[in-house]
Tab-separated table of N, CA, C and O in Angstrom:
chain	number	residue	atom	x	y	z
A	129	UNK	N	0.450	-6.651	-20.145
A	129	UNK	CA	1.529	-6.811	-18.988
A	129	UNK	C	2.436	-5.543	-18.578
A	129	UNK	O	2.820	-4.825	-19.135
A	130	UNK	N	2.218	-5.903	-17.349
A	130	UNK	CA	2.653	-4.140	-16.217
A	130	UNK	C	4.365	-4.193	-15.946
A	130	UNK	O	4.630	-5.337	-15.983
A	131	UNK	N	4.502	-3.179	-16.183
A	131	UNK	CA	6.464	-2.815	-15.735
A	131	UNK	C	6.251	-2.447	-14.240
A	131	UNK	O	7.393	-1.743	-14.399
A	132	UNK	N	5.478	-2.232	-13.571
A	132	UNK	CA	5.573	-2.384	-12.468
A	132	UNK	C	6.760	-3.354	-11.386
A	132	UNK	O	7.057	-4.219	-11.856
A	133	UNK	N	6.412	-3.695	-10.207
A	133	UNK	CA	6.982	-4.315	-9.158
A	133	UNK	C	6.932	-5.785	-9.681
A	133	UNK	O	5.862	-6.113	-9.586
A	134	UNK	N	8.006	-6.168	-9.442
A	134	UNK	CA	7.945	-8.223	-9.764
A	134	UNK	C	7.809	-8.455	-8.269
A	134	UNK	O	7.917	-8.058	-7.504
A	135	UNK	N	6.933	-9.765	-8.616
A	135	UNK	CA	6.520	-10.479	-7.502
A	135	UNK	C	7.981	-10.649	-6.843
A	135	UNK	O	9.018	-11.092	-7.132
A	136	UNK	N	8.182	-11.349	-5.345
A	136	UNK	CA	9.415	-11.571	-4.579
A	136	UNK	C	9.105	-12.686	-4.743
A	136	UNK	O	10.342	-13.376	-3.972
A	137	UNK	N	8.454	-13.541	-5.080
A	137	UNK	CA	8.326	-15.068	-4.889
A	137	UNK	C	9.812	-15.627	-5.565
A	137	UNK	O	9.928	-15.368	-6.803
A	138	UNK	N	10.061	-16.424	-4.726
A	138	UNK	CA	11.663	-17.017	-5.620
A	138	UNK	C	11.046	-18.997	-5.448
A	138	UNK	O	12.324	-19.665	-5.687
A	139	UNK	N	10.010	-18.935	-5.388
A	139	UNK	CA	9.555	-20.583	-5.303
A	139	UNK	C	9.769	-21.730	-4.274
A	139	UNK	O	10.187	-22.671	-4.715
A	140	UNK	N	9.874	-20.977	-3.120
A	140	UNK	CA	10.501	-21.537	-1.676
A	140	UNK	C	9.205	-21.408	-1.317
A	140	UNK	O	8.468	-20.459	-0.488
A	141	UNK	N	8.051	-21.935	-1.551
A	141	UNK	CA	6.064	-22.328	-1.474
A	141	UNK	C	6.266	-22.879	0.074
A	141	UNK	O	4.819	-23.695	-0.120
A	142	UNK	N	6.504	-22.455	1.237
A	142	UNK	CA	6.244	-23.266	2.472
A	142	UNK	C	5.808	-22.035	3.287
A	142	UNK	O	6.709	-21.232	3.529
A	143	UNK	N	4.889	-22.406	3.795
A	143	UNK	CA	4.469	-21.625	4.722
A	143	UNK	C	4.814	-21.887	6.045
A	143	UNK	O	4.893	-22.892	6.835
A	144	UNK	N	5.405	-20.801	6.848
A	144	UNK	CA	6.011	-20.899	8.365
A	144	UNK	C	4.157	-20.664	9.355
A	144	UNK	O	3.530	-19.455	9.224
A	145	UNK	N	3.943	-21.851	10.183
A	145	UNK	CA	2.552	-22.498	10.842
A	145	UNK	C	2.856	-21.295	11.809
A	145	UNK	O	2.000	-20.683	12.331
A	146	UNK	N	3.992	-21.127	12.466
A	146	UNK	CA	4.368	-19.756	13.418
A	146	UNK	C	4.093	-18.585	13.395
A	146	UNK	O	3.012	-17.965	14.270
A	147	UNK	N	4.417	-18.451	12.438
A	147	UNK	CA	4.096	-16.111	12.260
A	147	UNK	C	3.102	-16.436	10.813
A	147	UNK	O	2.703	-15.565	10.364
A	148	UNK	N	2.464	-17.635	9.854
A	148	UNK	CA	1.953	-17.255	8.688
A	148	UNK	C	2.666	-16.699	7.724
A	148	UNK	O	1.784	-16.006	6.790
A	149	UNK	N	3.834	-16.261	7.110
A	149	UNK	CA	4.580	-16.020	6.614
A	149	UNK	C	5.092	-17.164	5.445
A	149	UNK	O	5.523	-18.461	6.055
A	150	UNK	N	5.399	-16.604	4.433
A	150	UNK	CA	6.102	-17.636	3.556
A	150	UNK	C	7.564	-18.074	3.950
A	150	UNK	O	8.458	-16.589	3.806
A	151	UNK	N	7.963	-18.870	3.379
A	151	UNK	CA	9.349	-18.879	3.823
A	151	UNK	C	10.421	-18.499	2.875
A	151	UNK	O	11.732	-17.727	3.533
A	152	UNK	N	9.451	-18.171	1.316
A	152	UNK	CA	10.601	-17.896	0.558
A	152	UNK	C	10.852	-16.433	0.431
A	152	UNK	O	11.417	-15.879	0.135
A	153	UNK	N	9.024	-15.773	0.405
A	153	UNK	CA	8.941	-14.559	0.354
A	153	UNK	C	8.531	-13.713	1.016
A	153	UNK	O	8.599	-12.419	1.092
A	154	UNK	N	8.183	-14.162	2.579
A	154	UNK	CA	8.154	-13.221	3.375
A	154	UNK	C	6.581	-12.794	3.134
A	154	UNK	O	6.414	-11.853	4.107
A	155	UNK	N	5.712	-13.356	2.525
A	155	UNK	CA	4.402	-12.741	2.266
A	155	UNK	C	3.345	-13.097	2.980
A	155	UNK	O	3.344	-14.871	2.928
A	156	UNK	N	2.446	-12.876	3.947
A	156	UNK	CA	1.207	-13.844	4.176
A	156	UNK	C	0.529	-14.063	3.186
A	156	UNK	O	0.646	-14.471	1.755
A	157	UNK	N	-0.331	-15.182	3.257
A	157	UNK	CA	-1.009	-15.761	2.750
A	157	UNK	C	-2.141	-14.444	1.729
A	157	UNK	O	-1.919	-14.795	0.400
A	158	UNK	N	-2.816	-14.061	2.538
A	158	UNK	CA	-3.426	-12.894	2.066
A	158	UNK	C	-2.612	-12.186	0.832
A	158	UNK	O	-3.340	-11.771	-0.639
A	159	UNK	N	-1.336	-11.341	1.261
A	159	UNK	CA	-0.712	-11.129	0.238
A	159	UNK	C	-0.368	-11.573	-0.982
A	159	UNK	O	-0.134	-10.907	-1.965
A	160	UNK	N	0.022	-12.539	-0.896
A	160	UNK	CA	0.156	-13.971	-2.160
A	160	UNK	C	-0.815	-13.765	-3.043
A	160	UNK	O	-0.952	-14.101	-4.203
A	161	UNK	N	-2.141	-14.209	-1.890
A	161	UNK	CA	-3.479	-14.115	-3.271
A	161	UNK	C	-3.523	-12.767	-3.849
A	161	UNK	O	-4.704	-12.858	-4.801
A	162	UNK	N	-3.700	-11.634	-2.903
A	162	UNK	CA	-3.528	-10.398	-3.797
A	162	UNK	C	-2.931	-10.074	-4.789
A	162	UNK	O	-3.253	-9.313	-5.312
A	163	UNK	N	-1.806	-10.554	-4.530
A	163	UNK	CA	-0.521	-9.791	-5.642
A	163	UNK	C	-1.031	-10.288	-6.985
A	163	UNK	O	-0.753	-8.476	-7.368
A	164	UNK	N	-1.616	-10.507	-7.772
A	164	UNK	CA	-2.109	-10.340	-9.136
A	164	UNK	C	-3.349	-9.316	-9.312
A	164	UNK	O	-3.226	-8.780	-10.757
A	165	UNK	N	-3.762	-9.180	-8.550
A	165	UNK	CA	-5.130	-7.871	-8.463
A	165	UNK	C	-4.247	-6.771	-7.918
A	165	UNK	O	-5.386	-5.733	-8.319
A	166	UNK	N	-2.939	-6.479	-7.196
A	166	UNK	CA	-2.995	-5.397	-6.299
A	166	UNK	C	-2.336	-4.217	-7.615
A	166	UNK	O	-1.997	-4.708	-8.727
A	167	UNK	N	-2.642	-3.054	-7.324
A	167	UNK	CA	-1.913	-2.141	-8.208
A	167	UNK	C	-0.440	-1.933	-7.901
A	167	UNK	O	0.627	-2.589	-6.723
A	168	UNK	N	-0.023	-1.410	-8.802
A	168	UNK	CA	1.371	-1.284	-8.336
A	168	UNK	C	1.818	-0.272	-6.867
A	168	UNK	O	3.167	-0.518	-6.568
A	169	UNK	N	1.222	0.685	-6.543
A	169	UNK	CA	1.229	1.311	-5.233
A	169	UNK	C	1.005	-0.277	-4.424
A	169	UNK	O	1.430	0.011	-3.128
A	170	UNK	N	0.177	-0.687	-4.033
A	170	UNK	CA	-0.089	-1.640	-3.431
A	170	UNK	C	0.922	-2.601	-3.396
A	170	UNK	O	1.492	-3.417	-2.297
A	171	UNK	N	1.510	-3.006	-4.348
A	171	UNK	CA	2.592	-4.153	-4.357
A	171	UNK	C	3.685	-3.571	-3.597
A	171	UNK	O	4.559	-4.217	-3.148
A	172	UNK	N	4.248	-2.269	-3.835
A	172	UNK	CA	5.433	-1.978	-3.092
A	172	UNK	C	4.777	-1.727	-1.772
A	172	UNK	O	5.921	-1.895	-1.028
A	173	UNK	N	3.969	-1.006	-0.988
A	173	UNK	CA	3.346	-1.718	0.069
A	173	UNK	C	3.872	-2.580	0.603
A	173	UNK	O	4.361	-2.782	1.635
A	174	UNK	N	3.580	-3.783	-0.335
A	174	UNK	CA	3.477	-5.556	0.475
A	174	UNK	C	5.339	-5.731	0.325
A	174	UNK	O	5.349	-6.130	1.116
A	175	UNK	N	6.247	-4.968	-0.773
A	175	UNK	CA	7.351	-5.156	-0.873
A	175	UNK	C	8.161	-4.562	0.447
A	175	UNK	O	8.919	-4.908	0.675
A	176	UNK	N	7.682	-3.248	0.629
A	176	UNK	CA	8.032	-2.332	1.832
A	176	UNK	C	7.612	-3.390	3.022
A	176	UNK	O	9.047	-3.331	4.025
A	177	UNK	N	6.777	-3.823	3.677
A	177	UNK	CA	6.682	-4.792	4.353
A	177	UNK	C	7.562	-6.101	4.144
A	177	UNK	O	7.908	-6.552	5.729
A	178	UNK	N	7.348	-7.032	3.382
A	178	UNK	CA	8.372	-7.981	3.093
A	178	UNK	C	9.740	-7.406	3.531
A	178	UNK	O	10.451	-8.484	4.155
A	179	UNK	N	10.752	-6.369	3.310
A	179	UNK	CA	12.027	-6.375	3.448
A	179	UNK	C	11.837	-5.722	4.871
A	179	UNK	O	12.865	-6.476	5.633
A	180	UNK	N	10.823	-5.565	5.326
A	180	UNK	CA	11.144	-5.207	7.213
A	180	UNK	C	11.021	-6.928	7.845
A	180	UNK	O	12.097	-6.911	8.404
A	181	UNK	N	10.021	-7.360	6.799
A	181	UNK	CA	10.125	-8.668	7.850
A	181	UNK	C	11.545	-9.207	7.813
A	181	UNK	O	11.966	-10.830	8.373
A	182	UNK	N	11.866	-9.399	6.433
A	182	UNK	CA	13.291	-10.102	5.781
A	182	UNK	C	14.443	-9.889	6.644
A	182	UNK	O	15.142	-10.511	7.160
A	183	UNK	N	14.110	-8.488	6.604
A	183	UNK	CA	15.874	-7.958	7.887
A	183	UNK	C	15.116	-8.085	8.994
A	183	UNK	O	16.644	-8.166	9.782
A	184	UNK	N	14.347	-8.746	9.858
A	184	UNK	CA	14.177	-9.082	10.798
A	184	UNK	C	14.236	-10.329	10.994
A	184	UNK	O	14.559	-10.930	12.586
A	185	UNK	N	13.995	-10.754	10.392
A	185	UNK	CA	14.364	-12.744	10.728
A	185	UNK	C	15.894	-12.875	10.903
A	185	UNK	O	16.912	-12.612	10.461
């Protein structure tokens, strides 16, 4: 098990049809699907995009 970045999932798994983002974690379907295969650097990049989206919301 990796000690890398934790998933931003908060178990509110509903997609916003207008923008394609999860209402809970602000990830796209592709980012959610890729999370378990992503390396730590890829996860950090996803988390950075999530933070930008969350701040803009």
